[in-house]
């Protein structure tokens, strides 16, 4: 079944586990009749039985890998596509007991047809996505939860589920997690921290970007180094709150940044906010290069005051921003009414600045507000911190990929 093949390939690309599956009909004459090279030759079979058998067989083999590496652990990952965001949580108990699909909330698979969603994607029946994961969980010994946070496109909902599952599985085997990342955790430090192979390979690449531009509205210089960041970024946009936003972002991304903008603030904050965000996105995209060998995806949570925000990011070359930030419901017009320099940053330009950054850095970004800030500024700064943390892990070199792109397509350039 072609679409199922495509989903299983996510194990190879995102769990970094070599997976090959062969299925053959017991009625060999029918198999020969339909042709063994016909990719959808099993679509007319009972797909429930096929999905159960595939899930069981994969789970049985995966159990051996998990038990050799993991005793007790939990791993969580969210995978962002431009039209879907799915959360996967895996729990390993380390024993021989059966696993369980404890939570499965993916349907409906899209918004068309209305109140129903997709029943088939290609030749694969969507109702048996649950069948596959139920069988896999049971035979692997894992506790599995798959929940759609948002999603309008059936293809992307299923793809996000398989990618989130694959990434959560990779983290489970590594002993790392996106939840409550502890910088003192020895496993996280050895994988991604200062002095790790990932960190050192990033330094060797010397990844930098620079944009200098001048218009009638703004004069901008932005220089950035992805690796070995300075302790304090140098940011001067003329808007104190915007400065603080970028300082939080870059500090949490552990990057080095010099940003200077002289804009027409006597008009308003629009041109400055937009243009510096565009420029920062452009220098990030320069520094990323082809993105080959990078970790590519991550999700991070940060707080500021009462605000708690999670940013899920993919260096996808498919730019898209989706968020549920409480910006209009607060009744506030400005992120900060009046900065120390007498300037104000409007709420509408906060949203537009993030969007301009995402679009020009060619990222897919989902922002989820878990708790609202007492003020819009708390929400803004929590977003900046979470964005920076996610950016650090997405842009990190994964030495295991040996310079290859983390994609089932094999490239992100087309």
Coordinates of C-alpha atoms in Angstrom, one line a residue:
X1 CA 0.0 0.0 0.0
X2 CA 1.8 3.1 -1.3
X3 CA 0.9 5.5 1.5
X4 CA 1.7 3.0 4.2
X5 CA 5.1 2.5 2.6
X6 CA 5.7 6.2 2.7
X7 CA 4.7 6.4 6.4
X8 CA 7.0 3.5 7.4
X9 CA 9.9 5.3 5.6
X10 CA 9.6 7.9 8.4
X11 CA 11.3 5.3 10.7
X12 CA 14.3 5.4 8.5
X13 CA 14.4 9.2 8.1
X14 CA 13.4 10.4 11.6
X15 CA 13.9 7.5 14.0
X16 CA 17.2 6.7 12.2
X17 CA 16.4 3.1 12.4
X18 CA 16.8 0.9 9.3
X19 CA 13.3 -0.6 8.6
X20 CA 12.4 -3.0 5.8
X21 CA 9.0 -4.7 5.6
X22 CA 8.0 -7.4 3.2
X23 CA 4.3 -8.6 3.0
X24 CA 3.1 -11.5 0.9
X25 CA -0.3 -12.9 0.3
X26 CA -0.9 -16.4 1.4
X27 CA -2.6 -16.9 -2.0
X28 CA 0.6 -16.8 -4.0
X29 CA -1.3 -17.2 -7.3
X30 CA -3.2 -13.9 -6.6
X31 CA 0.1 -12.3 -5.7
X32 CA 1.7 -13.3 -9.0
X33 CA -1.5 -12.3 -10.8
X34 CA -1.5 -8.7 -9.4
X35 CA 2.3 -8.4 -9.8
X36 CA 4.9 -8.2 -7.1
X37 CA 6.1 -4.8 -8.3
X38 CA 2.6 -3.2 -8.1
X39 CA 3.0 -0.9 -5.0
X40 CA -0.7 -0.9 -4.2
X41 CA -1.2 -4.7 -4.8
X42 CA -2.4 -5.2 -1.1
X43 CA -4.8 -2.4 -1.0
X44 CA -7.7 -4.6 -2.0
X45 CA -7.0 -7.0 0.9
X46 CA -8.4 -6.7 4.4
X47 CA -6.3 -3.7 5.4
X48 CA -7.1 -4.2 9.1
X49 CA -5.4 -7.6 9.1
X50 CA -2.5 -6.3 7.1
X51 CA -1.9 -3.2 9.3
X52 CA -2.2 -5.4 12.4
X53 CA 0.4 -7.8 11.1
X54 CA 2.8 -5.1 10.0
X55 CA 2.4 -3.2 13.4
X56 CA 2.9 -6.5 15.3
X57 CA 6.0 -7.5 13.4
X58 CA 7.6 -4.1 13.6
X59 CA 6.8 -3.9 17.3
X60 CA 8.3 -7.3 18.1
X61 CA 11.6 -6.4 16.5
X62 CA 11.6 -2.9 18.0
X63 CA 11.1 -4.5 21.5
X64 CA 14.5 -6.1 21.2
X65 CA 16.1 -2.8 20.4
X66 CA 14.3 -0.9 23.2
X67 CA 15.0 -3.5 25.9
X68 CA 18.7 -3.5 25.0
X69 CA 18.9 0.3 25.4
X70 CA 16.1 1.5 27.7
X71 CA 15.0 0.5 31.2
X72 CA 12.3 3.0 32.2
X73 CA 11.8 6.3 30.4
X74 CA 9.3 8.6 28.8
X75 CA 9.8 10.6 25.6
X76 CA 7.6 13.3 24.1
X77 CA 7.8 14.8 20.6
X78 CA 5.6 17.1 18.6
X79 CA 6.0 17.1 14.8
X80 CA 5.1 20.3 12.9
X81 CA 3.8 20.2 9.4
X82 CA 2.2 23.3 7.7
X83 CA -1.3 21.9 8.2
X84 CA -0.9 19.6 11.2
X85 CA 0.6 19.2 14.6
X86 CA 0.6 15.9 16.4
X87 CA 2.0 15.1 19.9
X88 CA 3.4 11.6 20.6
X89 CA 4.3 10.4 24.1
X90 CA 6.1 7.0 24.5
X91 CA 6.6 5.3 27.8
X92 CA 9.0 2.3 28.3
X93 CA 8.6 0.1 31.3
X94 CA 11.6 -2.1 30.6
X95 CA 9.7 -5.4 31.3
X96 CA 8.2 -8.0 29.0
X97 CA 4.7 -6.9 29.6
X98 CA 2.5 -5.9 26.7
X99 CA 2.3 -2.3 25.7
X100 CA -0.9 -0.2 25.1
X101 CA -2.1 2.5 22.9
X102 CA -3.4 4.5 25.8
X103 CA -4.6 7.6 23.9
X104 CA -5.4 8.0 20.2
X105 CA -7.0 11.2 19.0
X106 CA -6.2 11.8 15.3
X107 CA -9.6 11.7 13.6
X108 CA -11.2 13.3 11.7
X109 CA -8.4 13.1 9.1
X110 CA -8.9 16.6 7.7
X111 CA -11.8 18.9 7.2
X112 CA -13.0 17.6 3.8
X113 CA -15.6 16.2 3.6
X114 CA -17.1 18.3 6.4
X115 CA -17.6 16.4 9.6
X116 CA -16.0 13.3 8.2
X117 CA -12.5 13.9 6.9
X118 CA -10.5 11.5 4.6
X119 CA -11.5 7.9 4.7
X120 CA -8.7 7.0 2.4
X121 CA -5.3 8.6 1.6
X122 CA -4.1 7.2 -1.6
X123 CA -5.2 3.5 -1.3
X124 CA -4.8 3.4 2.5
X125 CA -7.8 3.3 4.7
X126 CA -7.3 5.9 7.5
X127 CA -9.3 4.0 10.1
X128 CA -6.5 1.5 10.2
X129 CA -3.9 4.0 11.3
X130 CA -5.2 3.2 14.8
X131 CA -5.0 -0.5 14.1
X132 CA -1.3 -0.2 13.2
X133 CA -0.4 1.7 16.3
X134 CA -2.5 -0.5 18.6
X135 CA -0.6 -3.6 17.3
X136 CA 2.8 -1.9 17.5
X137 CA 2.3 -0.7 21.0
X138 CA 1.1 -4.1 22.2
X139 CA 4.0 -6.1 20.7
X140 CA 6.7 -3.5 21.5
X141 CA 5.8 -3.2 25.2
X142 CA 5.5 0.6 24.8
X143 CA 2.9 2.9 26.2
X144 CA 1.8 5.1 23.2
X145 CA -0.2 8.3 23.1
X146 CA -0.9 10.1 19.8
X147 CA -3.0 13.3 19.9
X148 CA -3.7 15.8 17.2
X149 CA -3.2 19.3 18.6
X150 CA -4.4 20.9 15.3
X151 CA -4.7 19.8 11.7
X152 CA -6.8 20.4 8.6
X153 CA -5.1 18.2 6.1
X154 CA -5.6 14.4 6.3
X155 CA -2.3 13.5 4.6
X156 CA -0.3 15.8 7.0
X157 CA -2.2 14.6 10.1
X158 CA -1.1 11.0 9.5
X159 CA 2.4 12.0 8.4
X160 CA 2.8 14.2 11.5
X161 CA 1.8 11.3 13.6
X162 CA 4.3 8.9 12.1
X163 CA 7.1 11.5 12.2
X164 CA 6.3 12.5 15.8
X165 CA 6.3 8.8 16.7
X166 CA 9.6 8.2 15.0
X167 CA 11.3 11.3 16.6
X168 CA 9.9 10.3 20.1
X169 CA 11.3 6.8 19.5
X170 CA 14.7 8.2 18.6
X171 CA 14.8 10.3 21.7
X172 CA 13.7 7.4 23.8
X173 CA 16.6 5.3 22.6
X174 CA 19.0 8.2 23.1
X175 CA 17.7 8.9 26.6
X176 CA 16.8 12.5 25.6
X177 CA 13.5 14.3 25.6
X178 CA 11.9 17.6 24.6
X179 CA 10.0 17.9 27.9
X180 CA 11.7 19.9 30.6
X181 CA 15.1 19.9 29.0
X182 CA 17.7 20.0 31.8
X183 CA 21.0 21.5 30.7
X184 CA 22.7 19.6 33.5
X185 CA 21.4 16.2 32.2
X186 CA 24.5 14.3 31.2
X187 CA 22.8 12.6 28.2
X188 CA 21.6 15.8 26.8
X189 CA 25.0 17.4 27.3
X190 CA 26.8 14.6 25.6
X191 CA 24.4 14.7 22.6
X192 CA 23.9 18.4 22.1
X193 CA 25.8 20.4 24.7
X194 CA 29.0 22.4 24.6
X195 CA 31.9 20.2 23.9
X196 CA 29.8 17.4 22.3
X197 CA 30.5 16.1 18.8
X198 CA 27.5 18.0 17.6
X199 CA 28.7 21.2 19.1
X200 CA 32.2 20.8 17.7
X201 CA 31.1 19.9 14.2
X202 CA 28.9 23.1 14.2
X203 CA 32.0 25.1 15.2
X204 CA 34.0 23.5 12.4
X205 CA 31.3 24.5 9.8
X206 CA 31.7 28.2 10.8
X207 CA 28.0 28.9 10.0
X208 CA 27.4 32.6 9.6
X209 CA 25.1 35.0 7.9
X210 CA 25.1 38.7 7.1
X211 CA 22.6 41.1 5.7
X212 CA 23.1 44.8 5.2
X213 CA 20.3 46.8 3.5
X214 CA 19.2 50.4 3.3
X215 CA 15.8 51.8 2.1
X216 CA 14.0 55.1 2.6
X217 CA 12.4 53.5 5.7
X218 CA 15.2 51.6 7.4
X219 CA 19.0 51.1 7.5
X220 CA 19.9 47.7 8.8
X221 CA 22.9 45.6 9.6
X222 CA 22.5 42.0 10.9
X223 CA 25.3 39.6 11.5
X224 CA 24.9 36.2 13.0
X225 CA 27.0 33.1 13.9
X226 CA 25.1 30.0 14.7
X227 CA 27.7 28.4 16.9
X228 CA 29.7 29.4 19.9
X229 CA 27.5 32.4 20.7
X230 CA 28.5 35.4 22.6
X231 CA 27.2 35.9 26.2
X232 CA 25.2 39.0 25.3
X233 CA 23.9 39.7 21.9
X234 CA 24.2 43.3 20.6
X235 CA 20.7 44.4 19.5
X236 CA 19.6 48.0 18.8
X237 CA 16.5 48.5 16.8
X238 CA 15.3 51.7 18.4
X239 CA 12.4 49.8 20.1
X240 CA 13.4 48.6 23.6
X241 CA 10.7 45.9 23.8
X242 CA 11.7 44.5 20.3
X243 CA 15.4 44.6 21.5
X244 CA 14.4 42.5 24.5
X245 CA 12.4 40.0 22.4
X246 CA 15.4 39.3 20.1
X247 CA 17.9 39.2 22.9
X248 CA 15.8 36.5 24.6
X249 CA 15.5 34.6 21.4
X250 CA 19.2 34.6 20.5
X251 CA 20.4 34.0 24.0
X252 CA 18.3 30.9 24.3
X253 CA 19.5 29.8 20.8
X254 CA 23.1 30.2 22.0
X255 CA 24.0 32.2 19.0
X256 CA 26.0 35.3 18.4
X257 CA 24.1 38.3 17.0
X258 CA 24.8 41.9 16.1
X259 CA 21.7 43.8 15.0
X260 CA 21.5 47.5 14.3
X261 CA 18.6 49.3 12.8
X262 CA 17.9 53.0 12.2
X263 CA 14.3 53.2 11.2
X264 CA 11.5 55.8 10.6
X265 CA 10.1 55.4 14.1
X266 CA 8.6 58.9 13.8
X267 CA 6.1 57.2 11.5
X268 CA 5.4 54.1 13.6
X269 CA 7.0 50.7 14.6
X270 CA 5.9 48.9 11.4
X271 CA 8.9 49.3 9.1
X272 CA 11.5 48.7 11.8
X273 CA 9.7 45.6 13.2
X274 CA 9.1 44.0 9.8
X275 CA 12.5 44.8 8.2
X276 CA 14.7 43.6 11.1
X277 CA 12.7 40.4 11.3
X278 CA 13.0 39.8 7.6
X279 CA 16.8 40.4 7.8
X280 CA 17.2 38.0 10.8
X281 CA 15.3 35.3 8.9
X282 CA 17.5 35.8 5.9
X283 CA 20.8 35.6 7.8
X284 CA 19.5 32.4 9.6
X285 CA 18.7 30.9 6.3
X286 CA 22.2 31.8 5.0
X287 CA 23.8 30.2 8.0
X288 CA 21.7 27.0 7.8
X289 CA 23.0 26.3 4.3
X290 CA 21.4 23.3 2.7
X291 CA 20.4 22.0 6.2
X292 CA 21.9 18.6 5.4
X293 CA 23.1 16.9 8.5
X294 CA 21.1 19.1 10.9
X295 CA 18.7 17.8 13.6
X296 CA 16.0 19.8 11.8
X297 CA 13.0 19.4 14.2
X298 CA 12.4 20.1 17.9
X299 CA 9.9 21.5 20.4
X300 CA 10.6 23.6 23.4
X301 CA 8.7 25.2 26.2
X302 CA 9.5 28.4 28.1
X303 CA 7.8 30.6 30.7
X304 CA 7.8 34.3 31.6
X305 CA 5.6 35.3 34.5
X306 CA 2.4 33.4 34.2
X307 CA 2.8 32.8 30.4
X308 CA 3.8 29.3 29.3
X309 CA 4.4 28.8 25.6
X310 CA 5.6 25.9 23.5
X311 CA 7.3 26.4 20.1
X312 CA 7.5 23.4 17.7
X313 CA 9.9 24.1 14.8
X314 CA 11.0 22.4 11.6
X315 CA 13.7 23.8 9.3
X316 CA 11.5 22.5 6.5
X317 CA 12.0 25.1 3.6
X318 CA 8.1 25.1 3.8
X319 CA 7.5 28.4 5.6
X320 CA 4.4 28.5 7.8
X321 CA 3.4 30.0 11.1
X322 CA 0.4 28.8 13.1
X323 CA -0.4 30.0 16.7
X324 CA -3.1 30.3 19.3
X325 CA -1.5 33.2 21.3
X326 CA -4.1 35.3 23.1
X327 CA -3.2 38.5 21.4
X328 CA -6.6 40.0 20.5
X329 CA -8.5 38.8 23.6
X330 CA -6.3 40.8 26.0
X331 CA -7.6 44.1 24.9
X332 CA -4.0 45.5 24.8
X333 CA -2.8 47.5 21.8
X334 CA 0.9 47.4 22.7
X335 CA 3.3 44.7 24.0
X336 CA 4.7 47.4 26.2
X337 CA 3.0 50.8 26.4
X338 CA 6.2 52.8 26.6
X339 CA 9.8 51.6 26.6
X340 CA 12.6 53.3 28.4
X341 CA 13.6 54.9 25.2
X342 CA 10.1 56.3 24.6
X343 CA 9.1 53.8 22.0
X344 CA 6.2 51.4 21.8
X345 CA 5.9 48.0 20.1
X346 CA 2.4 47.2 18.9
X347 CA 0.8 43.8 19.4
X348 CA 0.0 43.5 15.7
X349 CA 3.6 44.1 14.9
X350 CA 4.7 41.4 17.4
X351 CA 2.7 38.9 15.4
X352 CA 3.9 40.2 12.1
X353 CA 7.6 40.2 13.3
X354 CA 7.4 36.5 14.2
X355 CA 5.7 35.7 10.9
X356 CA 8.3 37.7 8.9
X357 CA 11.1 35.9 10.7
X358 CA 9.6 32.4 10.1
X359 CA 8.8 33.1 6.4
X360 CA 12.3 34.4 5.6
X361 CA 14.1 31.6 7.6
X362 CA 12.0 29.1 5.7
X363 CA 10.7 27.4 8.8
X364 CA 7.5 25.6 9.8
X365 CA 6.6 26.9 13.3
X366 CA 3.7 26.0 15.5
X367 CA 3.2 28.1 18.7
X368 CA 1.0 26.7 21.4
X369 CA 0.0 28.9 24.4
X370 CA -0.4 26.6 27.4
X371 CA -1.1 29.4 29.8
X372 CA -1.8 33.1 29.2
X373 CA 0.5 35.8 30.5
X374 CA -0.7 38.4 32.9
X375 CA 0.4 40.9 30.2
X376 CA 1.1 40.5 26.5
X377 CA 4.7 41.2 27.2
X378 CA 5.0 38.0 29.3
X379 CA 3.5 36.1 26.4
X380 CA 5.9 37.7 23.9
X381 CA 9.0 37.0 26.0
X382 CA 7.9 33.4 26.7
X383 CA 7.5 32.9 23.0
X384 CA 10.9 34.4 22.2
X385 CA 12.6 32.1 24.8
X386 CA 10.8 29.0 23.5
X387 CA 11.6 29.9 19.9
X388 CA 15.3 30.3 20.7
X389 CA 15.5 27.0 22.6
X390 CA 13.8 25.1 19.7
X391 CA 16.1 26.9 17.2
X392 CA 19.2 25.7 19.1
X393 CA 18.2 22.1 18.8
X394 CA 16.9 22.3 15.2
X395 CA 20.1 23.9 14.0
X396 CA 22.4 21.5 15.8
X397 CA 24.4 19.1 13.7
X398 CA 23.5 15.5 14.2
X399 CA 26.8 13.6 13.6
X400 CA 24.9 10.3 13.0
X401 CA 23.4 11.7 9.8
X402 CA 26.9 12.1 8.3
X403 CA 25.8 15.2 6.3
X404 CA 22.6 13.6 5.0
X405 CA 19.3 15.4 5.1
X406 CA 16.7 14.4 7.7
X407 CA 13.9 13.8 5.1
X408 CA 12.2 10.9 3.4
X409 CA 12.5 12.9 0.2
X410 CA 16.3 13.0 0.6
X411 CA 16.4 16.8 0.2
X412 CA 14.8 20.0 1.4
X413 CA 15.9 22.1 -1.5
X414 CA 13.0 21.3 -3.8

